[in-house]
mmCIF file of C-alpha atoms and ligand atoms in Angstrom:
data_model
loop_
_atom_site.group_PDB
_atom_site.id
_atom_site.type_symbol
_atom_site.label_atom_id
_atom_site.label_comp_id
_atom_site.label_asym_id
_atom_site.label_seq_id
_atom_site.Cartn_x
_atom_site.Cartn_y
_atom_site.Cartn_z
ATOM 1 C CA MET A 17 39.809 51.912 -123.732
ATOM 2 C CA LEU A 18 36.086 51.025 -124.092
ATOM 3 C CA ALA A 19 34.303 50.338 -127.340
ATOM 4 C CA TYR A 20 30.591 50.752 -127.751
ATOM 5 C CA MET A 21 28.720 47.765 -129.542
ATOM 6 C CA SER A 22 25.670 47.236 -131.083
ATOM 7 C CA SER A 23 23.869 45.315 -128.535
ATOM 8 C CA MET A 24 20.555 43.353 -128.007
ATOM 9 C CA VAL A 25 20.209 45.478 -124.994
ATOM 10 C CA ALA A 26 17.895 48.558 -125.258
ATOM 11 C CA ARG A 27 18.688 50.955 -122.400
ATOM 12 C CA LYS A 28 15.793 52.412 -120.424
ATOM 13 C CA PRO A 29 15.764 56.116 -120.895
ATOM 14 C CA THR A 30 16.952 57.938 -117.788
ATOM 15 C CA ARG A 31 17.812 61.524 -116.816
ATOM 16 C CA VAL A 32 21.446 62.635 -117.040
ATOM 17 C CA ILE A 33 23.563 63.751 -114.022
ATOM 18 C CA SER A 34 27.028 65.261 -114.066
ATOM 19 C CA VAL A 35 29.767 63.869 -111.990
ATOM 20 C CA GLY A 36 33.002 65.656 -112.089
ATOM 21 C CA GLY A 37 33.780 65.428 -115.710
ATOM 22 C CA ILE A 38 31.483 62.457 -116.504
ATOM 23 C CA LYS A 39 27.839 62.033 -117.173
ATOM 24 C CA ILE A 40 25.594 59.135 -115.827
ATOM 25 C CA GLY A 41 22.387 58.347 -117.428
ATOM 26 C CA GLY A 42 20.669 58.806 -120.656
ATOM 27 C CA ASP A 43 22.607 57.612 -123.442
ATOM 28 C CA ASN A 44 25.790 57.747 -121.788
ATOM 29 C CA PRO A 45 28.015 54.707 -121.536
ATOM 30 C CA ILE A 46 27.224 52.519 -118.354
ATOM 31 C CA VAL A 47 29.884 54.141 -116.022
ATOM 32 C CA ILE A 48 32.080 51.331 -114.198
ATOM 33 C CA GLN A 49 33.114 52.319 -110.651
ATOM 34 C CA SER A 50 34.513 50.928 -107.523
ATOM 35 C CA MET A 51 35.317 51.785 -104.021
ATOM 36 C CA THR A 52 38.719 51.951 -102.311
ATOM 37 C CA ASN A 53 39.430 49.956 -99.179
ATOM 38 C CA THR A 54 42.504 52.161 -97.892
ATOM 39 C CA ASP A 55 42.129 54.399 -94.976
ATOM 40 C CA THR A 56 40.940 57.403 -96.610
ATOM 41 C CA ARG A 57 43.058 59.673 -94.320
ATOM 42 C CA ASP A 58 45.968 57.743 -95.775
ATOM 43 C CA VAL A 59 46.242 60.034 -98.741
ATOM 44 C CA LYS A 60 49.239 58.503 -100.541
ATOM 45 C CA ALA A 61 47.743 54.894 -100.479
ATOM 46 C CA THR A 62 44.229 56.055 -101.379
ATOM 47 C CA VAL A 63 45.592 58.040 -104.355
ATOM 48 C CA ALA A 64 47.738 54.868 -105.217
ATOM 49 C CA GLN A 65 44.694 52.635 -105.287
ATOM 50 C CA ILE A 66 42.584 55.012 -107.317
ATOM 51 C CA LYS A 67 45.351 55.299 -109.980
ATOM 52 C CA ALA A 68 45.531 51.552 -109.928
ATOM 53 C CA LEU A 69 41.790 51.491 -110.438
ATOM 54 C CA THR A 70 41.878 54.085 -113.168
ATOM 55 C CA LYS A 71 44.384 52.338 -115.049
ATOM 56 C CA ALA A 72 42.528 49.075 -114.950
ATOM 57 C CA GLY A 73 39.390 50.987 -116.475
ATOM 58 C CA CYS A 74 37.506 52.450 -113.400
ATOM 59 C CA GLU A 75 35.819 55.644 -114.278
ATOM 60 C CA LEU A 76 34.387 56.844 -110.728
ATOM 61 C CA ALA A 77 35.883 55.886 -107.351
ATOM 62 C CA ARG A 78 34.198 56.111 -104.103
ATOM 63 C CA VAL A 79 35.844 56.565 -100.891
ATOM 64 C CA ALA A 80 34.207 55.961 -97.282
ATOM 65 C CA VAL A 81 34.211 58.856 -95.164
ATOM 66 C CA PRO A 82 33.797 57.604 -91.547
ATOM 67 C CA CYS A 83 35.387 60.883 -89.732
ATOM 68 C CA ILE A 84 36.224 64.455 -90.437
ATOM 69 C CA GLU A 85 39.983 63.753 -91.307
ATOM 70 C CA SER A 86 38.838 61.395 -94.057
ATOM 71 C CA ALA A 87 36.530 64.375 -95.461
ATOM 72 C CA LYS A 88 39.639 66.630 -95.305
ATOM 73 C CA ALA A 89 41.604 64.163 -97.207
ATOM 74 C CA ILE A 90 39.397 64.637 -100.164
ATOM 75 C CA PHE A 91 41.066 67.941 -101.224
ATOM 76 C CA ASP A 92 44.475 66.327 -101.364
ATOM 77 C CA ILE A 93 43.307 63.060 -102.917
ATOM 78 C CA LYS A 94 41.308 65.120 -105.857
ATOM 79 C CA LYS A 95 44.475 66.901 -106.727
ATOM 80 C CA GLN A 96 46.181 64.012 -107.722
ATOM 81 C CA ILE A 97 43.454 61.711 -109.517
ATOM 82 C CA THR A 98 41.862 62.149 -112.885
ATOM 83 C CA ILE A 99 38.461 60.430 -112.286
ATOM 84 C CA PRO A 100 35.617 61.724 -110.262
ATOM 85 C CA LEU A 101 35.340 60.988 -106.648
ATOM 86 C CA GLU A 102 32.271 60.154 -104.658
ATOM 87 C CA ALA A 103 32.362 60.194 -100.757
ATOM 88 C CA ASP A 104 30.383 57.276 -98.970
ATOM 89 C CA ILE A 105 28.756 58.835 -95.975
ATOM 90 C CA HIS A 106 26.685 57.198 -93.207
ATOM 91 C CA PHE A 107 24.785 58.759 -90.148
ATOM 92 C CA ASP A 108 26.611 61.821 -89.807
ATOM 93 C CA TYR A 109 25.317 64.768 -92.146
ATOM 94 C CA ARG A 110 28.437 66.908 -91.170
ATOM 95 C CA LEU A 111 30.542 64.437 -92.814
ATOM 96 C CA ALA A 112 28.472 64.837 -95.979
ATOM 97 C CA ILE A 113 28.764 68.661 -95.871
ATOM 98 C CA GLU A 114 32.523 68.431 -95.095
ATOM 99 C CA SER A 115 33.061 65.992 -97.859
ATOM 100 C CA ILE A 116 31.205 68.345 -100.416
ATOM 101 C CA LYS A 117 33.126 71.404 -99.061
ATOM 102 C CA TYR A 118 36.521 69.568 -99.589
ATOM 103 C CA GLY A 119 35.657 68.789 -103.284
ATOM 104 C CA ALA A 120 33.629 65.441 -103.387
ATOM 105 C CA ASP A 121 32.071 65.187 -106.998
ATOM 106 C CA LYS A 122 29.102 63.192 -105.549
ATOM 107 C CA ILE A 123 28.053 62.039 -102.171
ATOM 108 C CA ARG A 124 26.219 58.808 -101.378
ATOM 109 C CA ILE A 125 23.896 59.024 -98.318
ATOM 110 C CA ASN A 126 20.864 57.232 -96.963
ATOM 111 C CA PRO A 127 18.682 60.288 -96.091
ATOM 112 C CA ALA A 128 16.707 58.344 -93.587
ATOM 113 C CA THR A 129 19.636 57.662 -91.445
ATOM 114 C CA LEU A 130 20.822 61.194 -91.070
ATOM 115 C CA GLY A 131 18.974 62.098 -88.216
ATOM 116 C CA GLY A 132 15.916 64.215 -89.391
ATOM 117 C CA LEU A 133 14.778 66.966 -92.039
ATOM 118 C CA ASP A 134 16.787 69.858 -90.829
ATOM 119 C CA LYS A 135 20.176 67.788 -91.369
ATOM 120 C CA ILE A 136 19.174 66.422 -94.584
ATOM 121 C CA LYS A 137 18.433 70.055 -95.546
ATOM 122 C CA LYS A 138 21.565 71.146 -94.782
ATOM 123 C CA VAL A 139 23.357 68.422 -96.947
ATOM 124 C CA VAL A 140 20.962 69.318 -99.779
ATOM 125 C CA GLU A 141 22.063 72.985 -99.471
ATOM 126 C CA ALA A 142 25.779 72.305 -99.679
ATOM 127 C CA ALA A 143 25.192 69.874 -102.702
ATOM 128 C CA LYS A 144 23.025 72.745 -104.575
ATOM 129 C CA GLU A 145 25.790 75.358 -103.729
ATOM 130 C CA HIS A 146 28.420 73.048 -105.036
ATOM 131 C CA LYS A 147 26.258 71.729 -107.860
ATOM 132 C CA ILE A 148 27.030 68.056 -107.092
ATOM 133 C CA PRO A 149 24.571 65.115 -107.282
ATOM 134 C CA ILE A 150 23.452 63.098 -104.534
ATOM 135 C CA ARG A 151 23.028 59.176 -104.653
ATOM 136 C CA VAL A 152 20.346 57.957 -102.407
ATOM 137 C CA GLY A 153 21.943 54.770 -101.381
ATOM 138 C CA ILE A 154 19.452 52.343 -99.903
ATOM 139 C CA ASN A 155 20.785 48.901 -98.535
ATOM 140 C CA SER A 156 18.539 46.183 -97.332
ATOM 141 C CA GLY A 157 20.005 46.462 -93.901
ATOM 142 C CA ALA A 158 18.826 49.864 -93.267
ATOM 143 C CA VAL A 159 15.045 50.102 -94.125
ATOM 144 C CA GLU A 160 12.852 52.356 -91.862
ATOM 145 C CA LYS A 161 11.086 50.466 -89.161
ATOM 146 C CA ASP A 162 7.542 51.736 -90.269
ATOM 147 C CA ILE A 163 8.332 50.455 -93.707
ATOM 148 C CA PHE A 164 9.708 46.997 -92.339
ATOM 149 C CA LYS A 165 6.649 46.538 -90.174
ATOM 150 C CA LYS A 166 4.269 47.492 -93.129
ATOM 151 C CA TYR A 167 5.829 44.728 -95.348
ATOM 152 C CA GLY A 168 6.624 42.304 -92.687
ATOM 153 C CA GLY A 169 10.404 42.243 -93.617
ATOM 154 C CA ILE A 170 12.618 43.197 -96.284
ATOM 155 C CA THR A 171 10.725 42.723 -99.680
ATOM 156 C CA ALA A 172 11.492 44.443 -102.971
ATOM 157 C CA GLU A 173 8.413 46.606 -102.231
ATOM 158 C CA ALA A 174 9.868 47.629 -98.854
ATOM 159 C CA LEU A 175 13.034 48.666 -100.284
ATOM 160 C CA LEU A 176 11.396 50.522 -103.240
ATOM 161 C CA GLU A 177 9.209 52.646 -100.763
ATOM 162 C CA SER A 178 12.187 53.478 -98.543
ATOM 163 C CA ALA A 179 14.153 54.745 -101.564
ATOM 164 C CA MET A 180 11.309 56.653 -102.941
ATOM 165 C CA ARG A 181 10.641 58.081 -99.713
ATOM 166 C CA SER A 182 13.932 59.395 -99.443
ATOM 167 C CA VAL A 183 13.973 60.638 -103.052
ATOM 168 C CA LYS A 184 10.636 62.528 -102.262
ATOM 169 C CA THR A 185 12.337 64.147 -99.251
ATOM 170 C CA LEU A 186 14.987 65.618 -101.517
ATOM 171 C CA GLU A 187 12.471 66.611 -104.100
ATOM 172 C CA ASN A 188 10.621 68.488 -101.537
ATOM 173 C CA MET A 189 13.675 70.560 -100.899
ATOM 174 C CA ASP A 190 13.718 71.196 -104.622
ATOM 175 C CA PHE A 191 16.506 68.782 -105.373
ATOM 176 C CA TYR A 192 16.613 66.723 -108.328
ATOM 177 C CA ASP A 193 20.310 66.104 -109.060
ATOM 178 C CA ILE A 194 19.638 62.394 -107.923
ATOM 179 C CA CYS A 195 20.997 58.894 -108.607
ATOM 180 C CA ILE A 196 19.333 56.294 -106.888
ATOM 181 C CA SER A 197 20.750 52.841 -105.788
ATOM 182 C CA ILE A 198 18.868 49.773 -103.766
ATOM 183 C CA LYS A 199 21.295 47.001 -102.929
ATOM 184 C CA SER A 200 20.983 43.740 -101.164
ATOM 185 C CA SER A 201 23.088 40.581 -100.847
ATOM 186 C CA ASN A 202 20.131 38.726 -102.218
ATOM 187 C CA VAL A 203 20.449 38.372 -105.821
ATOM 188 C CA PRO A 204 16.697 37.665 -106.954
ATOM 189 C CA LEU A 205 15.707 40.532 -104.411
ATOM 190 C CA THR A 206 17.977 42.907 -105.912
ATOM 191 C CA ILE A 207 16.817 42.123 -109.272
ATOM 192 C CA LYS A 208 13.316 42.443 -108.689
ATOM 193 C CA THR A 209 13.913 45.718 -106.443
ATOM 194 C CA ASN A 210 15.554 47.341 -109.546
ATOM 195 C CA MET A 211 13.060 46.284 -111.865
ATOM 196 C CA LEU A 212 10.304 47.919 -109.981
ATOM 197 C CA LEU A 213 12.412 51.042 -109.284
ATOM 198 C CA SER A 214 13.087 51.414 -112.861
ATOM 199 C CA GLU A 215 9.299 51.550 -113.521
ATOM 200 C CA GLN A 216 8.828 53.965 -110.844
ATOM 201 C CA THR A 217 11.563 56.656 -111.804
ATOM 202 C CA ASP A 218 13.555 57.878 -114.554
ATOM 203 C CA TYR A 219 16.354 59.048 -112.202
ATOM 204 C CA PRO A 220 19.690 57.273 -113.270
ATOM 205 C CA LEU A 221 20.428 53.959 -111.284
ATOM 206 C CA HIS A 222 23.406 52.930 -109.655
ATOM 207 C CA ILE A 223 23.219 49.022 -109.458
ATOM 208 C CA GLY A 224 25.035 46.577 -107.551
ATOM 209 C CA ILE A 225 24.901 43.276 -105.377
ATOM 210 C CA THR A 226 26.177 44.054 -102.032
ATOM 211 C CA GLU A 227 28.268 41.675 -99.602
ATOM 212 C CA THR A 228 28.631 39.204 -102.475
ATOM 213 C CA GLY A 229 31.528 37.540 -100.767
ATOM 214 C CA THR A 230 35.072 36.719 -101.950
ATOM 215 C CA ILE A 231 36.201 36.954 -105.532
ATOM 216 C CA LYS A 232 35.263 33.370 -106.608
ATOM 217 C CA SER A 233 31.595 33.407 -105.276
ATOM 218 C CA GLY A 234 31.126 37.322 -105.491
ATOM 219 C CA SER A 235 31.911 37.440 -109.192
ATOM 220 C CA ILE A 236 29.347 34.665 -109.870
ATOM 221 C CA LYS A 237 26.702 36.460 -107.713
ATOM 222 C CA SER A 238 27.441 39.713 -109.234
ATOM 223 C CA ALA A 239 27.482 38.526 -112.867
ATOM 224 C CA MET A 240 24.232 36.689 -112.216
ATOM 225 C CA GLY A 241 22.419 39.791 -110.528
ATOM 226 C CA LEU A 242 24.023 42.735 -112.318
ATOM 227 C CA GLY A 243 23.983 40.871 -115.787
ATOM 228 C CA THR A 244 20.246 40.173 -115.551
ATOM 229 C CA ILE A 245 19.386 44.034 -114.585
ATOM 230 C CA LEU A 246 21.522 45.205 -117.295
ATOM 231 C CA TYR A 247 20.116 42.754 -119.725
ATOM 232 C CA HIS A 248 16.743 44.271 -118.981
ATOM 233 C CA GLY A 249 18.282 47.740 -119.986
ATOM 234 C CA ILE A 250 18.348 49.058 -116.291
ATOM 235 C CA GLY A 251 21.460 50.557 -114.730
ATOM 236 C CA ASP A 252 23.618 53.573 -115.664
ATOM 237 C CA THR A 253 26.456 53.018 -113.586
ATOM 238 C CA PHE A 254 27.609 49.841 -111.439
ATOM 239 C CA ARG A 255 30.087 48.316 -109.190
ATOM 240 C CA VAL A 256 31.002 44.535 -108.631
ATOM 241 C CA SER A 257 31.775 44.342 -105.046
ATOM 242 C CA LEU A 258 34.232 41.801 -103.839
ATOM 243 C CA THR A 259 36.010 40.922 -100.701
ATOM 244 C CA GLY A 260 39.240 41.545 -102.311
ATOM 245 C CA ASP A 261 41.528 44.040 -104.253
ATOM 246 C CA PRO A 262 39.152 46.484 -105.946
ATOM 247 C CA VAL A 263 41.049 46.396 -109.001
ATOM 248 C CA GLU A 264 39.636 42.940 -109.288
ATOM 249 C CA GLU A 265 36.457 44.396 -109.415
ATOM 250 C CA ILE A 266 37.017 46.443 -112.512
ATOM 251 C CA TYR A 267 38.105 43.318 -114.393
ATOM 252 C CA TYR A 268 34.527 41.824 -113.519
ATOM 253 C CA CYS A 269 32.509 44.917 -114.528
ATOM 254 C CA LYS A 270 34.479 44.715 -118.008
ATOM 255 C CA GLN A 271 33.595 41.215 -118.509
ATOM 256 C CA ILE A 272 30.024 41.546 -117.753
ATOM 257 C CA LEU A 273 29.527 44.320 -120.276
ATOM 258 C CA ASN A 274 31.585 42.369 -122.617
ATOM 259 C CA ALA A 275 29.492 39.205 -122.089
ATOM 260 C CA LEU A 276 26.158 41.119 -122.560
ATOM 261 C CA GLY A 277 27.634 42.976 -125.705
ATOM 262 C CA ILE A 278 27.043 46.319 -123.932
ATOM 263 C CA ARG A 279 30.697 47.580 -123.914
ATOM 264 C CA ARG A 280 33.820 46.042 -124.951
ATOM 265 C CA SER A 281 36.996 46.623 -123.240
ATOM 266 C CA GLY A 282 40.214 44.811 -122.509
ATOM 267 C CA VAL A 283 40.863 41.345 -123.952
ATOM 268 C CA GLU A 284 37.758 38.991 -124.155
ATOM 269 C CA ILE A 285 39.207 35.288 -124.322
ATOM 270 C CA ILE A 286 37.100 32.767 -126.081
ATOM 271 C CA SER A 287 38.472 29.428 -125.293
ATOM 272 C CA CYS A 288 36.830 25.759 -125.455
ATOM 273 C CA PRO A 289 36.546 23.445 -122.543
ATOM 274 C CA THR A 290 38.860 20.822 -124.294
ATOM 275 C CA CYS A 291 38.058 17.147 -124.725
ATOM 276 C CA ALA A 292 39.446 14.099 -126.278
ATOM 277 C CA ARG A 293 40.026 15.873 -129.468
ATOM 278 C CA THR A 294 42.561 18.343 -127.957
ATOM 279 C CA LYS A 295 45.909 17.450 -128.869
ATOM 280 C CA VAL A 296 47.729 20.504 -127.163
ATOM 281 C CA ASP A 297 48.068 21.685 -123.635
ATOM 282 C CA LEU A 298 45.263 23.979 -124.127
ATOM 283 C CA ILE A 299 44.500 24.769 -120.838
ATOM 284 C CA SER A 300 47.890 26.139 -120.079
ATOM 285 C CA ILE A 301 48.130 28.031 -123.349
ATOM 286 C CA ALA A 302 44.742 29.851 -122.798
ATOM 287 C CA ASN A 303 45.560 30.639 -119.239
ATOM 288 C CA GLU A 304 48.772 32.026 -120.242
ATOM 289 C CA VAL A 305 47.596 34.012 -123.002
ATOM 290 C CA GLU A 306 44.932 35.457 -120.659
ATOM 291 C CA ARG A 307 47.667 36.188 -118.199
ATOM 292 C CA GLN A 308 49.684 38.083 -120.548
ATOM 293 C CA CYS A 309 47.007 39.898 -121.948
ATOM 294 C CA GLU A 310 46.025 41.357 -118.432
ATOM 295 C CA ASP A 311 47.204 44.901 -119.055
ATOM 296 C CA ILE A 312 45.825 45.135 -122.544
ATOM 297 C CA ILE A 313 42.711 47.665 -122.395
ATOM 298 C CA GLN A 314 41.945 47.785 -126.181
ATOM 299 C CA PRO A 315 39.047 45.838 -126.848
ATOM 300 C CA ILE A 316 40.120 42.805 -128.564
ATOM 301 C CA GLN A 317 38.453 39.107 -128.750
ATOM 302 C CA VAL A 318 41.074 36.480 -128.699
ATOM 303 C CA ALA A 319 40.073 32.862 -129.410
ATOM 304 C CA VAL A 320 42.279 29.851 -128.261
ATOM 305 C CA MET A 321 40.610 26.868 -129.540
ATOM 306 C CA GLY A 322 41.309 23.229 -128.915
ATOM 307 C CA CYS A 323 40.624 21.225 -132.396
ATOM 308 C CA ALA A 324 39.598 21.676 -135.956
ATOM 309 C CA VAL A 325 36.082 20.970 -135.042
ATOM 310 C CA ASN A 326 34.743 24.486 -133.523
ATOM 311 C CA GLY A 327 38.378 25.953 -133.524
ATOM 312 C CA PRO A 328 38.759 27.574 -136.905
ATOM 313 C CA GLY A 329 35.173 28.932 -137.109
ATOM 314 C CA GLU A 330 35.523 30.340 -133.566
ATOM 315 C CA ALA A 331 38.979 31.473 -134.200
ATOM 316 C CA GLN A 332 38.097 33.419 -137.447
ATOM 317 C CA GLN A 333 35.013 35.121 -135.943
ATOM 318 C CA ALA A 334 37.403 36.646 -133.155
ATOM 319 C CA ASP A 335 39.557 39.576 -133.876
ATOM 320 C CA ILE A 336 42.694 37.163 -133.675
ATOM 321 C CA GLY A 337 42.893 33.527 -132.699
ATOM 322 C CA ILE A 338 44.576 30.208 -132.736
ATOM 323 C CA ALA A 339 43.114 26.896 -133.595
ATOM 324 C CA SER A 340 45.011 23.930 -132.551
ATOM 325 C CA GLY A 341 45.820 20.902 -134.174
ATOM 326 C CA ASP A 342 47.986 17.985 -133.417
ATOM 327 C CA GLY A 343 51.046 19.530 -131.777
ATOM 328 C CA HIS A 344 50.505 22.762 -133.575
ATOM 329 C CA GLY A 345 48.160 25.771 -134.064
ATOM 330 C CA VAL A 346 46.793 28.025 -136.908
ATOM 331 C CA ILE A 347 46.825 31.691 -136.105
ATOM 332 C CA PHE A 348 43.988 33.717 -137.753
ATOM 333 C CA LYS A 349 43.565 37.251 -137.822
ATOM 334 C CA HIS A 350 40.322 38.918 -138.750
ATOM 335 C CA GLY A 351 39.292 35.593 -140.414
ATOM 336 C CA LYS A 352 42.569 35.146 -142.290
ATOM 337 C CA VAL A 353 45.096 32.465 -141.919
ATOM 338 C CA LEU A 354 48.362 33.974 -140.761
ATOM 339 C CA LYS A 355 50.797 31.352 -140.027
ATOM 340 C CA LYS A 356 51.004 27.744 -138.638
ATOM 341 C CA VAL A 357 53.120 27.512 -135.451
ATOM 342 C CA SER A 358 54.429 24.603 -133.272
ATOM 343 C CA GLU A 359 52.755 24.124 -129.906
ATOM 344 C CA ALA A 360 55.891 25.346 -128.090
ATOM 345 C CA LYS A 361 55.476 28.553 -130.026
ATOM 346 C CA MET A 362 51.728 29.200 -129.950
ATOM 347 C CA VAL A 363 51.638 31.603 -126.975
ATOM 348 C CA THR A 364 54.719 33.473 -127.906
ATOM 349 C CA GLU A 365 53.682 33.682 -131.605
ATOM 350 C CA LEU A 366 49.976 34.671 -130.652
ATOM 351 C CA MET A 367 50.924 37.144 -128.237
ATOM 352 C CA LYS A 368 53.531 38.713 -130.737
ATOM 353 C CA GLU A 369 50.534 39.443 -133.317
ATOM 354 C CA ILE A 370 48.251 40.583 -130.374
ATOM 355 C CA ASN A 371 50.814 43.103 -129.195
ATOM 356 C CA ALA A 372 51.584 44.247 -132.830
ATOM 357 C CA MET A 373 47.567 44.740 -133.063
ATOM 358 C CA VAL A 374 47.195 46.727 -129.932
ATOM 359 C CA SER A 375 50.279 48.900 -130.518
ATOM 360 C CA ALA A 376 49.291 49.763 -134.179
HETATM 361 FE FE1 LIG B 9 36.845 19.724 -127.982
HETATM 362 FE FE2 LIG B 9 37.559 20.978 -130.352
HETATM 363 FE FE3 LIG B 9 35.179 21.647 -129.046
HETATM 364 FE FE4 LIG B 9 37.679 22.266 -127.976
HETATM 365 S S1 LIG B 9 36.742 22.997 -129.915
HETATM 366 S S2 LIG B 9 35.984 21.146 -127.031
HETATM 367 S S3 LIG B 9 38.721 20.360 -128.684
HETATM 368 S S4 LIG B 9 35.593 19.766 -129.816
#
């Protein structure tokens, strides 16, 4: 469950596209997405992963389609999932056409790598016939040679020109059901490129930092890059790409939106760093509360504070919280004191109250 907050972030107006049962762009909520890392031909494993992603809060799943069997698998995968499916295609236009034929709700291509206008046209015709959008997905590793030469390398302007050239190609084929993404592993470059892109177009934008690394480093890079772009009101759908379980990506997507005050979902823990004033084992308590809250999808702020200096104030501003004292804690709910509990019972009693709130 996601709640929409009044936020300081003003979204840049974009057109709206429909992807399966959801809308991307305009005033619609920023869509959280991820990509499976199973073999797409393994329908059972792919469906299981998409279901896990959906449970975590993913709203659009992308699958890689490196072969015809993967395109065919889309048909069976689609029957067993509840969120829209995007097919990710590189180089072979026939895989794009087959993916569309077998039920993809959206395809992601880089038109410049499909092998010529006649092939792009065939893909566009298939997308038109099935009324599905195309994401023009540009990565910094696949910029056309002439553009690379013109700018002397990969720059924001080069990436922008590459994307807009592909968009123009589709528009020349009378196709406008478009979403655009430009990704790089370079955070400042991706930020600058998306800012420029947003000035040039009102197509909805998918944003992401690519090849960010493992969960530890990748989540920081993503938060810096995507957080900055989103803070400027840019981005209609996004993915946090991590070398790890894709389900983890959803957690970080939600935390980025929570931190910016754009959308609240799941439990947001507000806890202090602890200091000499802390008289309980707050680090263990906060981590245990976070662990026990992992499966909660309702948007709740939970404060776990170390002392009477900032503790009661923060705890009272959160939906629920605990402010610690010397060997005890005071549980607050919506600003009101509920009860005083011993350190040994802080987690149990706080979780009892949190679970009562989410099941109410
Ligand atoms: Fe220290 Fe209290 Fe601040 Fe926690 S809330 S860091 S215990 S002063």
